[in-house]
Amino acid sequence: MDLIRNLRKKKCKKIDLLEPKQQKADPEKLVEGDILSRNLSINVKCLKSVYTDCPDVIFRDFLLGEITAAVVIYLEGLANIEEIDHSVLQPLMRPGDLEQAVTPDMLKQKLTVSKVNPLNTLAEIIEQVSIGNPVILIDGQIQAVSVGLAKWEKRAVEEPIAESVVRGPRDGFTETLGVNISLLRRKLKSPDLKWKKTTLGKYSQTQIVYMYMKGIADDTLVEEVHNRLNRIDIDGILESGYIEEFLEDDPYSPFPQMISTERPDSAAAHLLEGRVVILTDGTPFALIGPVTFYSLLQSPEDYYQRFMIGTLIRWLRYSFLLIALLLPSSYVAILTFHQEMIPTTLLLSVAESREKVPFPALIEALLMEITFEALREAGIRLPKQVGSAVSIVGALVIGDAAVSAGLVSAPMVMVVAITGIASFAIPRYNASIAIRVLRFPMIFFAGTLGLLGIMLGILLIIVHLCTLRSFGVPYLSPMAPLEGAEVKDVLLRAPWWSIRKRPHLTGNYNKYRQSKGQKPSPADGND
């Protein structure tokens, strides 16, 4: 509709777009100013008024069989010009082949291109030209034809940088929507993999695709995703993060309510669990929903290693989560209010190291945490060749200088360093950021109320998590509410032959993912 409004502003509605009989029969279409005219010059004039000051939009006039006037419109840099010359202009301009009135159906038979679609409105023409497909307008026809010859520079499929694994696939999503869909099709070859497309952004006209497994994903979940996407009204979508903020159940929560991933195997695994995957043109990050708190702490590699190793790594990850959230605040609380909890020898050592420090433990912890976060952010923003070196050298130099100058104590430097390492073990970057944000109020609680403040902060976090939803799914599911059969994939990484049921997300769902009785036994190996 925004394209139509632009046409109105350029007074295209005053152009005689229809024949007189059509205007009397359907005056509302004339007001819309959107229907093509049989007069080629009128259509071209209206489109050129839309593409004023757009020299990269090419209007190429030619004759169909040296008889009928036609125009091919394409966007230079997004269309395959060589194929336009070879597969469009060359066969259509050949003399004697098209001596009668040419229709879009005849063009489909004549063009040596597999994807040829009829267009009825000016808005459809503008949409096709914008995504790189050439459009053919024919004099005397009220239909145009788009040809699937879009071609633009795109990045090759590479290994995801942010989600590297020791064992697992090495392919990752790219910025091209068609490539991303094909990567998922390669993982899930079933025709039950369905996808629907929509366009968001008044000016960006970004193509959005949401995918699901028919028969596994609940229909109400798919409908809810569709409704939330359709209610978005914004001028431009440049990355999937724009969409994520519109789809969340609680926008003020620090915890992410959707997973962003670059890995097709991770997206395919979530599709098989009944979730919905949202792909955005122009970004390699796919959105997955609904999610739970525990799914944010699971890595794809957990399911590629043997289940005992996966269980051990998962428990280590839970421990690192608690360390990243509670270690600085616990240190501040014990050092400020509960010195009796520290062994005497250790207490004397800590007191000696803090003898020259002029700040209380609360201020000392905040200074070190802020400095560490600044170094981490600087390491991300700097060029890759020097970013890691600057962050590591900066941490060593600043930490040693701060201890030597008596601004902070050596134990505090160790606590902050261990906390930073623990936060790196959280597999999802957005979940890691949430823990880093919550670490600061926990330090404030600890510095003012001691261990009582820490317990108060933990209770507030748990209460918030219990009330949080992701597309209506409880955030702490399957632990709260308790789903006994699904706990084996939360506290443990059960072997594949024992994970018979899918997670119960919303409404009706396809419960079983495999048949029972597949547990291997020593007797099987002797047969």
XYZ file of C-alpha atoms in Angstrom, residues 328 331-332 335-336 342 346-369 395 398-417:
51
model
C 31.627 -11.394 42.350
C 32.947 -12.326 47.233
C 31.705 -8.819 48.015
C 34.258 -9.809 52.483
C 31.942 -6.991 53.639
C 36.508 -17.300 55.477
C 42.850 -17.137 53.823
C 41.313 -14.182 55.650
C 44.746 -12.953 56.720
C 46.036 -13.285 53.151
C 43.072 -11.349 51.737
C 43.342 -8.681 54.436
C 47.039 -8.230 53.654
C 46.316 -7.820 49.921
C 43.598 -5.265 50.663
C 45.670 -3.284 53.150
C 46.579 -0.560 50.632
C 43.269 -0.569 48.712
C 41.379 2.695 49.433
C 37.963 1.475 48.215
C 35.421 -0.847 49.813
C 34.858 -4.216 48.181
C 31.662 -3.002 46.443
C 33.390 -0.131 44.619
C 36.404 -2.313 43.882
C 34.222 -4.999 42.265
C 32.309 -2.471 40.183
C 35.524 -0.843 38.940
C 36.999 -4.164 37.881
C 33.799 -5.448 36.285
C 43.749 -7.077 30.824
C 45.776 -2.967 33.563
C 45.309 -5.739 36.136
C 48.987 -5.796 37.119
C 49.221 -2.001 37.191
C 46.051 -1.686 39.299
C 47.363 -4.196 41.850
C 50.793 -2.535 41.951
C 49.222 0.900 42.424
C 47.038 -0.361 45.268
C 43.743 0.467 43.515
C 42.462 -3.116 43.629
C 43.513 -6.297 45.367
C 44.906 -9.389 43.695
C 42.004 -11.645 44.847
C 39.505 -9.279 43.208
C 41.409 -9.496 39.912
C 41.247 -13.293 40.130
C 37.509 -13.239 40.904
C 36.750 -10.983 37.930
C 38.944 -13.064 35.600
